[in-house]
mmCIF file of C-alpha atoms (C1' of nucleotides) in Angstrom:
data_model
loop_
_atom_site.group_PDB
_atom_site.id
_atom_site.type_symbol
_atom_site.label_atom_id
_atom_site.label_comp_id
_atom_site.label_asym_id
_atom_site.label_seq_id
_atom_site.Cartn_x
_atom_site.Cartn_y
_atom_site.Cartn_z
ATOM 1 C CA MET A 1 -6.278 19.306 13.568
ATOM 2 C CA ARG A 2 -3.124 19.179 15.459
ATOM 3 C CA ARG A 3 -0.014 16.735 14.726
ATOM 4 C CA VAL A 4 0.909 15.403 18.285
ATOM 5 C CA ARG A 5 4.903 15.466 18.603
ATOM 6 C CA THR A 6 6.292 11.823 18.371
ATOM 7 C CA PRO A 7 7.391 11.766 22.106
ATOM 8 C CA THR A 8 11.479 11.350 22.921
ATOM 9 C CA GLY A 9 11.874 9.295 25.521
ATOM 10 C CA LEU A 10 10.601 9.758 28.961
ATOM 11 C CA ASP A 11 13.193 11.933 31.672
ATOM 12 C CA GLU A 12 14.717 10.789 34.779
ATOM 13 C CA GLY A 13 11.650 12.768 36.831
ATOM 14 C CA GLY A 14 8.741 11.368 34.003
ATOM 15 C CA LEU A 15 10.177 7.762 34.811
ATOM 16 C CA GLU A 16 10.510 8.100 38.680
ATOM 17 C CA ARG A 17 6.759 9.318 38.230
ATOM 18 C CA ALA A 18 5.767 6.243 36.322
ATOM 19 C CA LEU A 19 7.072 3.534 38.544
ATOM 20 C CA GLU A 20 5.970 5.452 41.241
ATOM 21 C CA LEU A 21 2.469 4.678 39.933
ATOM 22 C CA LEU A 22 3.572 1.679 39.342
ATOM 23 C CA ARG A 23 4.253 0.286 42.873
ATOM 24 C CA GLU A 24 1.420 2.251 43.788
ATOM 25 C CA ALA A 25 -0.712 -0.162 41.735
ATOM 26 C CA VAL A 26 1.305 -2.916 42.662
ATOM 27 C CA ARG A 27 0.656 -2.294 46.692
ATOM 28 C CA ARG A 28 -3.324 -1.753 45.692
ATOM 29 C CA ARG A 29 -3.155 -4.826 44.398
ATOM 30 C CA GLY A 30 -2.169 -6.800 46.497
ATOM 31 C CA LEU A 31 1.072 -7.887 44.329
ATOM 32 C CA ARG A 32 4.369 -8.664 45.851
ATOM 33 C CA SER A 33 7.566 -5.682 44.242
ATOM 34 C CA SER A 34 10.008 -7.594 42.036
ATOM 35 C CA SER A 35 13.097 -5.775 40.239
ATOM 36 C CA VAL A 36 12.277 -7.427 36.869
ATOM 37 C CA ARG A 37 8.610 -6.239 36.750
ATOM 38 C CA GLU A 38 10.249 -2.761 36.889
ATOM 39 C CA SER A 39 13.218 -3.603 34.196
ATOM 40 C CA ILE A 40 9.779 -4.142 31.831
ATOM 41 C CA ALA A 41 8.530 -1.046 32.413
ATOM 42 C CA ARG A 42 11.819 0.998 32.675
ATOM 43 C CA ALA A 43 12.466 -0.183 28.857
ATOM 44 C CA ALA A 44 8.601 0.525 28.187
ATOM 45 C CA LEU A 45 8.920 3.588 29.173
ATOM 46 C CA GLN A 46 12.422 4.512 27.314
ATOM 47 C CA ARG A 47 11.374 3.153 23.998
ATOM 48 C CA GLU A 48 10.225 6.083 21.512
ATOM 49 C CA GLY A 49 7.645 5.550 19.067
ATOM 50 C CA HIS A 50 6.446 2.369 18.720
ATOM 51 C CA PHE A 51 7.214 -1.136 19.396
ATOM 52 C CA THR A 52 6.715 -4.980 20.044
ATOM 53 C CA VAL A 53 7.256 -6.916 22.904
ATOM 54 C CA ASP A 54 9.918 -8.740 21.305
ATOM 55 C CA ASP A 55 11.570 -4.791 20.739
ATOM 56 C CA LEU A 56 11.251 -4.878 24.490
ATOM 57 C CA ILE A 57 12.753 -7.995 25.141
ATOM 58 C CA ARG A 58 15.697 -6.956 23.123
ATOM 59 C CA ASP A 59 16.018 -3.622 25.011
ATOM 60 C CA LEU A 60 16.322 -5.438 28.258
ATOM 61 C CA ARG A 61 18.966 -8.156 26.823
ATOM 62 C CA THR A 62 21.543 -5.118 26.339
ATOM 63 C CA THR A 63 20.668 -2.793 29.282
ATOM 64 C CA GLU A 64 19.102 -5.037 32.206
ATOM 65 C CA GLY A 65 19.726 -8.759 31.488
ATOM 66 C CA GLU A 66 17.945 -11.246 30.087
ATOM 67 C CA VAL A 67 14.144 -11.207 30.522
ATOM 68 C CA HIS A 68 12.055 -14.023 29.507
ATOM 69 C CA THR A 69 9.057 -13.352 26.780
ATOM 70 C CA ALA A 70 6.747 -15.302 28.947
ATOM 71 C CA THR A 71 7.515 -12.479 31.650
ATOM 72 C CA VAL A 72 6.928 -9.835 29.209
ATOM 73 C CA TYR A 73 3.761 -10.837 28.275
ATOM 74 C CA ARG A 74 2.478 -11.453 31.821
ATOM 75 C CA VAL A 75 3.495 -7.775 32.912
ATOM 76 C CA ARG A 76 2.161 -6.313 29.709
ATOM 77 C CA PRO A 77 -1.748 -6.604 31.201
ATOM 78 C CA LEU A 78 -0.819 -4.295 34.207
ATOM 79 C CA LEU A 79 0.985 -2.109 32.430
ATOM 80 C CA VAL A 80 -1.280 -1.019 30.119
ATOM 81 C CA GLU A 81 -4.364 -1.333 32.875
ATOM 82 C CA GLU A 82 -2.204 0.648 35.003
ATOM 83 C CA GLY A 83 -1.670 3.073 31.510
ATOM 84 C CA LEU A 84 1.897 3.314 31.657
ATOM 85 C CA LEU A 85 1.234 1.162 27.779
ATOM 86 C CA GLN A 86 -1.180 1.427 25.169
ATOM 87 C CA THR A 87 -2.119 -0.751 22.123
ATOM 88 C CA THR A 88 -1.632 0.747 19.249
ATOM 89 C CA LEU A 89 -0.789 0.314 15.664
ATOM 90 C CA VAL A 90 -3.595 -2.610 15.207
ATOM 91 C CA SER A 91 -2.704 -2.489 11.525
ATOM 92 C CA SER A 92 0.283 -4.431 11.249
ATOM 93 C CA SER A 93 1.049 -7.487 10.760
ATOM 94 C CA ASP A 94 3.922 -8.794 13.176
ATOM 95 C CA GLY A 95 2.383 -8.800 16.199
ATOM 96 C CA ALA A 96 0.900 -6.307 18.821
ATOM 97 C CA HIS A 97 2.268 -2.892 19.061
ATOM 98 C CA TYR A 98 2.870 -0.711 22.037
ATOM 99 C CA GLU A 99 3.462 2.756 22.472
ATOM 100 C CA ARG A 100 3.683 4.896 26.104
ATOM 101 C CA ALA A 101 0.731 5.868 27.091
ATOM 102 C CA PHE A 102 1.954 7.568 30.234
ATOM 103 C CA GLU A 103 2.531 11.462 30.173
ATOM 104 C CA ARG A 104 1.704 11.067 26.607
ATOM 105 C CA GLU A 105 -1.300 12.853 25.009
ATOM 106 C CA HIS A 106 -4.151 11.054 23.135
ATOM 107 C CA HIS A 107 -3.422 10.637 19.555
ATOM 108 C CA ASP A 108 -4.788 8.489 16.704
ATOM 109 C CA HIS A 109 -2.944 7.719 13.934
ATOM 110 C CA LEU A 110 -2.209 7.477 10.021
ATOM 111 C CA ILE A 111 0.357 5.376 8.408
ATOM 112 C CA CYS A 112 1.810 4.559 5.289
ATOM 113 C CA SER A 113 1.009 1.027 4.076
ATOM 114 C CA GLN A 114 3.921 1.093 2.192
ATOM 115 C CA CYS A 115 7.163 2.747 4.103
ATOM 116 C CA GLY A 116 5.536 2.066 7.195
ATOM 117 C CA LYS A 117 6.056 6.266 8.438
ATOM 118 C CA VAL A 118 3.005 6.556 10.985
ATOM 119 C CA VAL A 119 2.186 10.469 11.721
ATOM 120 C CA GLU A 120 0.375 10.955 14.791
ATOM 121 C CA PHE A 121 -2.514 13.340 14.809
ATOM 122 C CA PHE A 122 -5.482 14.432 16.903
ATOM 123 C CA LEU A 123 -8.460 16.447 16.055
ATOM 124 C CA GLU A 124 -10.964 17.303 19.325
ATOM 125 C CA ASP A 125 -13.524 17.092 16.703
ATOM 126 C CA ILE A 126 -13.547 13.484 15.755
ATOM 127 C CA GLU A 127 -13.531 12.663 19.561
ATOM 128 C CA GLU A 128 -16.311 14.842 19.992
ATOM 129 C CA LEU A 129 -18.450 12.904 17.191
ATOM 130 C CA GLN A 130 -17.116 9.414 18.661
ATOM 131 C CA ARG A 131 -18.614 10.816 22.098
ATOM 132 C CA ALA A 132 -22.148 11.845 20.217
ATOM 133 C CA ILE A 133 -22.316 8.749 18.553
ATOM 134 C CA ALA A 134 -21.866 6.441 22.069
ATOM 135 C CA LYS A 135 -24.530 8.768 23.480
ATOM 136 C CA LYS A 136 -26.634 8.287 20.751
ATOM 137 C CA PHE A 137 -26.821 4.467 20.800
ATOM 138 C CA GLY A 138 -26.874 4.381 24.821
ATOM 139 C CA PHE A 139 -22.812 2.706 25.181
ATOM 140 C CA ARG A 140 -20.106 4.264 27.366
ATOM 141 C CA LEU A 141 -17.008 4.606 25.992
ATOM 142 C CA THR A 142 -13.541 3.329 27.467
ATOM 143 C CA GLY A 143 -11.494 3.209 24.150
ATOM 144 C CA HIS A 144 -11.148 3.389 20.281
ATOM 145 C CA VAL A 145 -9.150 2.714 17.319
ATOM 146 C CA HIS A 146 -8.732 4.844 14.993
ATOM 147 C CA GLU A 147 -5.939 4.357 12.382
ATOM 148 C CA LEU A 148 -6.278 5.832 9.040
ATOM 149 C CA VAL A 149 -4.182 3.578 5.896
ATOM 150 C CA GLY A 150 -2.666 5.700 3.180
ATOM 151 C CA THR A 151 0.318 6.122 1.122
ATOM 152 C CA CYS A 152 2.563 9.336 2.331
ATOM 153 C CA ARG A 153 3.631 11.735 0.096
ATOM 154 C CA ASP A 154 7.194 10.676 -0.658
ATOM 155 C CA CYS A 155 5.692 7.026 -1.739
ATOM 156 C CA LEU A 156 3.391 9.017 -4.300
ATOM 157 C CA ARG A 157 6.331 10.944 -5.581
ATOM 158 C CA THR A 158 8.091 7.334 -5.987
ATOM 159 C CA ASP A 159 5.310 5.644 -7.443
ATOM 160 C CA ALA A 160 4.959 7.857 -10.196
ATOM 161 C CA MET B 1 -25.230 10.384 12.184
ATOM 162 C CA ARG B 2 -26.491 7.178 10.590
ATOM 163 C CA ARG B 3 -27.355 3.265 12.080
ATOM 164 C CA VAL B 4 -26.858 1.109 9.593
ATOM 165 C CA ARG B 5 -28.753 -1.584 9.105
ATOM 166 C CA THR B 6 -27.323 -4.882 10.163
ATOM 167 C CA PRO B 7 -27.487 -6.925 6.528
ATOM 168 C CA THR B 8 -28.983 -10.149 6.077
ATOM 169 C CA GLY B 9 -27.761 -12.452 3.954
ATOM 170 C CA LEU B 10 -27.275 -11.280 -0.113
ATOM 171 C CA ASP B 11 -30.191 -12.238 -1.994
ATOM 172 C CA GLU B 12 -30.124 -14.509 -5.255
ATOM 173 C CA GLY B 13 -29.876 -11.592 -7.497
ATOM 174 C CA GLY B 14 -26.556 -10.389 -5.366
ATOM 175 C CA LEU B 15 -24.970 -13.295 -5.462
ATOM 176 C CA GLU B 16 -25.251 -14.029 -8.739
ATOM 177 C CA ARG B 17 -23.314 -10.268 -9.355
ATOM 178 C CA ALA B 18 -21.163 -10.920 -7.117
ATOM 179 C CA LEU B 19 -19.991 -14.369 -8.490
ATOM 180 C CA GLU B 20 -19.860 -12.635 -11.885
ATOM 181 C CA LEU B 21 -17.598 -10.177 -10.365
ATOM 182 C CA LEU B 22 -15.533 -12.866 -9.354
ATOM 183 C CA ARG B 23 -15.253 -14.600 -12.625
ATOM 184 C CA GLU B 24 -14.488 -11.829 -14.090
ATOM 185 C CA ALA B 25 -11.299 -10.565 -12.064
ATOM 186 C CA VAL B 26 -10.670 -14.461 -12.660
ATOM 187 C CA ARG B 27 -10.340 -13.802 -16.243
ATOM 188 C CA ARG B 28 -9.082 -10.985 -15.880
ATOM 189 C CA ARG B 29 -5.766 -12.141 -13.596
ATOM 190 C CA GLY B 30 -5.846 -15.571 -16.198
ATOM 191 C CA LEU B 31 -6.686 -17.406 -13.248
ATOM 192 C CA ARG B 32 -8.678 -20.531 -13.988
ATOM 193 C CA SER B 33 -11.888 -21.017 -12.629
ATOM 194 C CA SER B 34 -13.302 -23.239 -9.564
ATOM 195 C CA SER B 35 -16.340 -24.515 -8.022
ATOM 196 C CA VAL B 36 -14.312 -25.119 -4.830
ATOM 197 C CA ARG B 37 -13.655 -20.612 -4.990
ATOM 198 C CA GLU B 38 -16.937 -20.047 -5.940
ATOM 199 C CA SER B 39 -18.283 -22.038 -3.000
ATOM 200 C CA ILE B 40 -15.973 -20.417 -0.724
ATOM 201 C CA ALA B 41 -17.393 -16.992 -2.015
ATOM 202 C CA ARG B 42 -21.035 -18.086 -1.871
ATOM 203 C CA ALA B 43 -20.886 -19.436 2.011
ATOM 204 C CA ALA B 44 -18.761 -15.933 2.572
ATOM 205 C CA LEU B 45 -21.356 -13.679 0.902
ATOM 206 C CA GLN B 46 -24.356 -15.509 2.219
ATOM 207 C CA ARG B 47 -23.323 -15.222 5.764
ATOM 208 C CA GLU B 48 -24.765 -12.399 7.645
ATOM 209 C CA GLY B 49 -22.721 -10.554 10.185
ATOM 210 C CA HIS B 50 -19.002 -11.009 11.192
ATOM 211 C CA PHE B 51 -17.673 -13.946 10.668
ATOM 212 C CA THR B 52 -14.099 -15.890 10.880
ATOM 213 C CA VAL B 53 -12.078 -18.202 8.597
ATOM 214 C CA ASP B 54 -13.694 -20.635 10.908
ATOM 215 C CA ASP B 55 -17.402 -20.458 10.609
ATOM 216 C CA LEU B 56 -16.451 -20.069 6.799
ATOM 217 C CA ILE B 57 -15.570 -23.719 6.892
ATOM 218 C CA ARG B 58 -18.035 -25.149 9.199
ATOM 219 C CA ASP B 59 -20.770 -23.362 6.826
ATOM 220 C CA LEU B 60 -19.317 -24.772 4.158
ATOM 221 C CA ARG B 61 -19.187 -28.288 5.654
ATOM 222 C CA THR B 62 -22.696 -28.615 5.818
ATOM 223 C CA THR B 63 -23.135 -27.079 2.688
ATOM 224 C CA GLU B 64 -20.889 -27.593 0.244
ATOM 225 C CA GLY B 65 -18.524 -30.381 1.664
ATOM 226 C CA GLU B 66 -15.837 -30.138 3.757
ATOM 227 C CA VAL B 67 -12.937 -27.405 2.194
ATOM 228 C CA HIS B 68 -9.199 -27.183 3.311
ATOM 229 C CA THR B 69 -8.426 -24.302 5.656
ATOM 230 C CA ALA B 70 -5.414 -23.361 3.943
ATOM 231 C CA THR B 71 -7.631 -23.336 0.563
ATOM 232 C CA VAL B 72 -9.671 -20.659 2.012
ATOM 233 C CA TYR B 73 -6.891 -18.926 3.080
ATOM 234 C CA ARG B 74 -5.412 -18.787 -0.087
ATOM 235 C CA VAL B 75 -8.826 -17.480 -1.688
ATOM 236 C CA ARG B 76 -9.119 -15.080 1.089
ATOM 237 C CA PRO B 77 -7.462 -12.373 -0.526
ATOM 238 C CA LEU B 78 -8.477 -12.433 -4.084
ATOM 239 C CA LEU B 79 -12.093 -12.143 -2.392
ATOM 240 C CA VAL B 80 -11.172 -9.044 -0.312
ATOM 241 C CA GLU B 81 -9.416 -7.545 -3.272
ATOM 242 C CA GLU B 82 -12.072 -7.861 -5.107
ATOM 243 C CA GLY B 83 -14.320 -5.897 -2.695
ATOM 244 C CA LEU B 84 -16.617 -9.332 -2.145
ATOM 245 C CA LEU B 85 -15.121 -9.015 1.284
ATOM 246 C CA GLN B 86 -13.449 -7.144 3.629
ATOM 247 C CA THR B 87 -11.369 -7.267 6.969
ATOM 248 C CA THR B 88 -13.205 -6.126 10.157
ATOM 249 C CA LEU B 89 -13.443 -5.971 13.995
ATOM 250 C CA VAL B 90 -10.017 -5.716 14.834
ATOM 251 C CA SER B 91 -10.287 -5.519 18.847
ATOM 252 C CA SER B 92 -10.913 -9.393 19.253
ATOM 253 C CA SER B 93 -8.786 -11.781 20.233
ATOM 254 C CA ASP B 94 -9.665 -15.081 17.552
ATOM 255 C CA GLY B 95 -8.207 -14.424 14.601
ATOM 256 C CA ALA B 96 -9.244 -11.847 11.612
ATOM 257 C CA HIS B 97 -13.017 -11.539 11.141
ATOM 258 C CA TYR B 98 -14.548 -10.405 7.692
ATOM 259 C CA GLU B 99 -17.814 -8.878 6.845
ATOM 260 C CA ARG B 100 -19.264 -8.582 3.160
ATOM 261 C CA ALA B 101 -18.390 -5.385 1.556
ATOM 262 C CA PHE B 102 -20.481 -6.439 -1.679
ATOM 263 C CA GLU B 103 -23.442 -4.218 -1.679
ATOM 264 C CA ARG B 104 -22.883 -3.160 1.550
ATOM 265 C CA GLU B 105 -22.689 0.797 2.493
ATOM 266 C CA HIS B 106 -19.257 1.647 4.089
ATOM 267 C CA HIS B 107 -19.705 1.571 8.238
ATOM 268 C CA ASP B 108 -17.727 2.000 11.547
ATOM 269 C CA HIS B 109 -18.696 -0.444 14.305
ATOM 270 C CA LEU B 110 -19.295 0.610 18.061
ATOM 271 C CA ILE B 111 -18.734 -2.621 20.351
ATOM 272 C CA CYS B 112 -19.682 -3.723 23.557
ATOM 273 C CA SER B 113 -16.228 -5.367 25.280
ATOM 274 C CA GLN B 114 -18.679 -7.068 27.736
ATOM 275 C CA CYS B 115 -20.878 -8.790 25.580
ATOM 276 C CA GLY B 116 -19.766 -8.281 22.226
ATOM 277 C CA LYS B 117 -23.054 -6.303 20.875
ATOM 278 C CA VAL B 118 -21.962 -4.481 17.537
ATOM 279 C CA VAL B 119 -23.466 -1.245 15.946
ATOM 280 C CA GLU B 120 -22.781 -0.379 12.567
ATOM 281 C CA PHE B 121 -22.621 3.506 11.774
ATOM 282 C CA PHE B 122 -21.872 5.940 9.384
ATOM 283 C CA LEU B 123 -21.021 9.274 9.796
ATOM 284 C CA GLU B 124 -20.263 11.660 7.119
ATOM 285 C CA ASP B 125 -18.814 13.925 8.699
ATOM 286 C CA ILE B 126 -16.013 12.090 10.513
ATOM 287 C CA GLU B 127 -14.910 10.633 6.626
ATOM 288 C CA GLU B 128 -15.386 14.272 5.674
ATOM 289 C CA LEU B 129 -12.280 15.213 8.705
ATOM 290 C CA GLN B 130 -10.852 11.868 8.019
ATOM 291 C CA ARG B 131 -9.837 12.973 4.249
ATOM 292 C CA ALA B 132 -9.403 16.684 6.056
ATOM 293 C CA ILE B 133 -6.249 14.972 8.255
ATOM 294 C CA ALA B 134 -4.963 12.822 5.282
ATOM 295 C CA LYS B 135 -4.895 16.241 3.067
ATOM 296 C CA LYS B 136 -3.067 17.828 5.368
ATOM 297 C CA PHE B 137 -0.624 15.747 6.177
ATOM 298 C CA GLY B 138 0.262 14.449 2.099
ATOM 299 C CA PHE B 139 -1.113 11.029 2.541
ATOM 300 C CA ARG B 140 -3.764 9.744 -0.009
ATOM 301 C CA LEU B 141 -6.071 7.709 1.877
ATOM 302 C CA THR B 142 -6.911 4.001 1.257
ATOM 303 C CA GLY B 143 -8.535 2.359 4.071
ATOM 304 C CA HIS B 144 -9.330 3.147 7.747
ATOM 305 C CA VAL B 145 -9.901 1.383 11.044
ATOM 306 C CA HIS B 146 -12.744 3.010 13.160
ATOM 307 C CA GLU B 147 -13.862 1.026 16.105
ATOM 308 C CA LEU B 148 -15.557 2.351 18.826
ATOM 309 C CA VAL B 149 -15.056 0.008 22.315
ATOM 310 C CA GLY B 150 -17.849 0.528 25.401
ATOM 311 C CA THR B 151 -20.438 -1.058 27.318
ATOM 312 C CA CYS B 152 -23.649 -1.055 26.040
ATOM 313 C CA ARG B 153 -27.100 -0.066 27.372
ATOM 314 C CA ASP B 154 -27.947 -3.701 28.791
ATOM 315 C CA CYS B 155 -24.088 -4.433 30.278
ATOM 316 C CA LEU B 156 -24.254 -1.004 32.036
ATOM 317 C CA ARG B 157 -28.077 -1.698 33.617
ATOM 318 C CA THR B 158 -26.809 -5.323 34.623
ATOM 319 C CA ASP B 159 -23.514 -4.168 35.933
ATOM 320 C CA ALA B 160 -25.625 -1.820 38.632
ATOM 321 C "C1'" DC C 1 0.674 -30.603 -21.700
ATOM 322 C "C1'" DT C 2 1.462 -26.505 -19.200
ATOM 323 C "C1'" DT C 3 -0.049 -23.835 -14.924
ATOM 324 C "C1'" DC C 4 -3.272 -23.222 -11.825
ATOM 325 C "C1'" DC C 5 -5.959 -25.112 -7.353
ATOM 326 C "C1'" DT C 6 -6.088 -28.185 -3.841
ATOM 327 C "C1'" DG C 7 -5.879 -31.108 0.235
ATOM 328 C "C1'" DC C 8 -2.751 -32.795 3.466
ATOM 329 C "C1'" DA C 9 1.288 -32.066 6.593
ATOM 330 C "C1'" DA C 10 4.368 -29.137 8.592
ATOM 331 C "C1'" DA C 11 6.150 -25.411 9.593
ATOM 332 C "C1'" DG C 12 5.440 -20.060 11.684
ATOM 333 C "C1'" DG C 13 4.826 -16.571 14.505
ATOM 334 C "C1'" DC C 14 3.232 -14.730 18.635
ATOM 335 C "C1'" DT C 15 1.243 -15.569 22.812
ATOM 336 C "C1'" DT C 16 -0.236 -18.517 26.616
ATOM 337 C "C1'" DT C 17 -0.045 -22.151 29.865
ATOM 338 C "C1'" DG C 18 1.908 -25.654 33.285
ATOM 339 C "C1'" DC C 19 5.395 -26.310 36.398
ATOM 340 C "C1'" DA C 20 9.000 -25.943 39.467
ATOM 341 C "C1'" DA C 21 12.621 -23.055 41.689
ATOM 342 C "C1'" DA C 22 13.158 -18.068 43.667
ATOM 343 C "C1'" DG C 23 11.667 -14.251 45.469
ATOM 344 C "C1'" DC C 24 8.253 -11.187 48.465
ATOM 345 C "C1'" DT C 25 6.331 -10.469 52.642
ATOM 346 C "C1'" DA D 1 5.060 -20.594 55.651
ATOM 347 C "C1'" DG D 2 2.378 -18.487 51.927
ATOM 348 C "C1'" DC D 3 1.377 -16.275 47.893
ATOM 349 C "C1'" DT D 4 3.411 -13.959 44.090
ATOM 350 C "C1'" DT D 5 6.938 -14.149 40.386
ATOM 351 C "C1'" DT D 6 10.260 -15.886 37.247
ATOM 352 C "C1'" DG D 7 12.333 -18.817 33.643
ATOM 353 C "C1'" DC D 8 12.119 -22.817 30.988
ATOM 354 C "C1'" DA D 9 9.639 -25.855 27.780
ATOM 355 C "C1'" DA D 10 5.767 -27.054 25.880
ATOM 356 C "C1'" DA D 11 1.490 -26.212 24.201
ATOM 357 C "C1'" DG D 12 -2.354 -23.278 21.626
ATOM 358 C "C1'" DC D 13 -4.109 -20.579 17.823
ATOM 359 C "C1'" DC D 14 -4.225 -18.565 13.846
ATOM 360 C "C1'" DT D 15 -1.937 -18.725 9.342
ATOM 361 C "C1'" DT D 16 1.230 -19.588 5.407
ATOM 362 C "C1'" DT D 17 4.034 -22.584 3.163
ATOM 363 C "C1'" DG D 18 6.221 -27.581 0.489
ATOM 364 C "C1'" DC D 19 4.807 -30.809 -2.063
ATOM 365 C "C1'" DA D 20 2.050 -34.247 -4.745
ATOM 366 C "C1'" DG D 21 -2.066 -34.873 -7.150
ATOM 367 C "C1'" DG D 22 -6.164 -33.349 -9.877
ATOM 368 C "C1'" DA D 23 -8.757 -29.870 -12.471
ATOM 369 C "C1'" DA D 24 -8.853 -26.390 -16.408
ATOM 370 C "C1'" DG D 25 -7.103 -24.580 -20.755
#
DNA sequence: CTTCCTGCAAAGGCTTTGCAAAGCT
DNA sequence: AGCTTTGCAAAGCCTTTGCAGGAAG
């Protein structure tokens, strides 16, 4: 079992690789290039940890200028499909959360429902068991959601 | 690894036990008894498989008469807290899904993203690993979300 | 008669959609 | 020119909240 290091923002090189991957996807799909789309991608990739669409919009406001909500929502599927972002933190109320997926190891989440703390972990044994289950039932796996919810050490101490 | 039998509706005895448990909770909490609340509980408990709040309201319309959306939303937390229902199927768009929890074994879900088929499974090895992870990071577990998403055998065949 | 429960309507929060202007190619 | 992308506003969905009348204890 392994704790996965919470990522810091992507460095310059990584950012360039990600944007290149995005441009390649845009070409492949016959879309137009767009600086707004790249701004959104940059904001998302540089963000550390988990964030919402709204976080992104606020970030953009201070760095690249105003970008409309609808635009972010429209760009988002591309970023997810191309593996730059992934949906996460399903066990939360305020809308969908995302995190960078590009040049990040796969991991799942352990969440404290009291203080919101998130520990990222990876356990190959579980991945293996998931594959076994899918195989047994004839499914080809495309993804999974795995979030453990509980109370962290600090909150347990405070409760007592 | 074990496939968990998709439950049929709760039988008469089970329904009575569940309602008794609910009445006991109502007493304990100093609430009033209410036939509408029991109707909602009955509709939820008799439902097979997974359902939404809207499904419940439609069921009620044909059996017990019109019940307002807000009322179902207000009763729902009690039913979940008392273990009659549980939230499930996070990987879906149209609102929260629920299923009966009362006199049901714990299980997780394998979902076909193309046809929506759901297989319920239980694997003690995974549960054990989840506990180990929580222990390692000092969390007391209160629950988890574990959904495997993929394409089922039938949909794979159709694609080809 | 006090407190809870319910229906109804309205508001809320996140996300999507329609439309017209602006931008790529 | 022809299609994509964007901003803006409006609509959509699911869910929650405020209020007043009705029910329970």
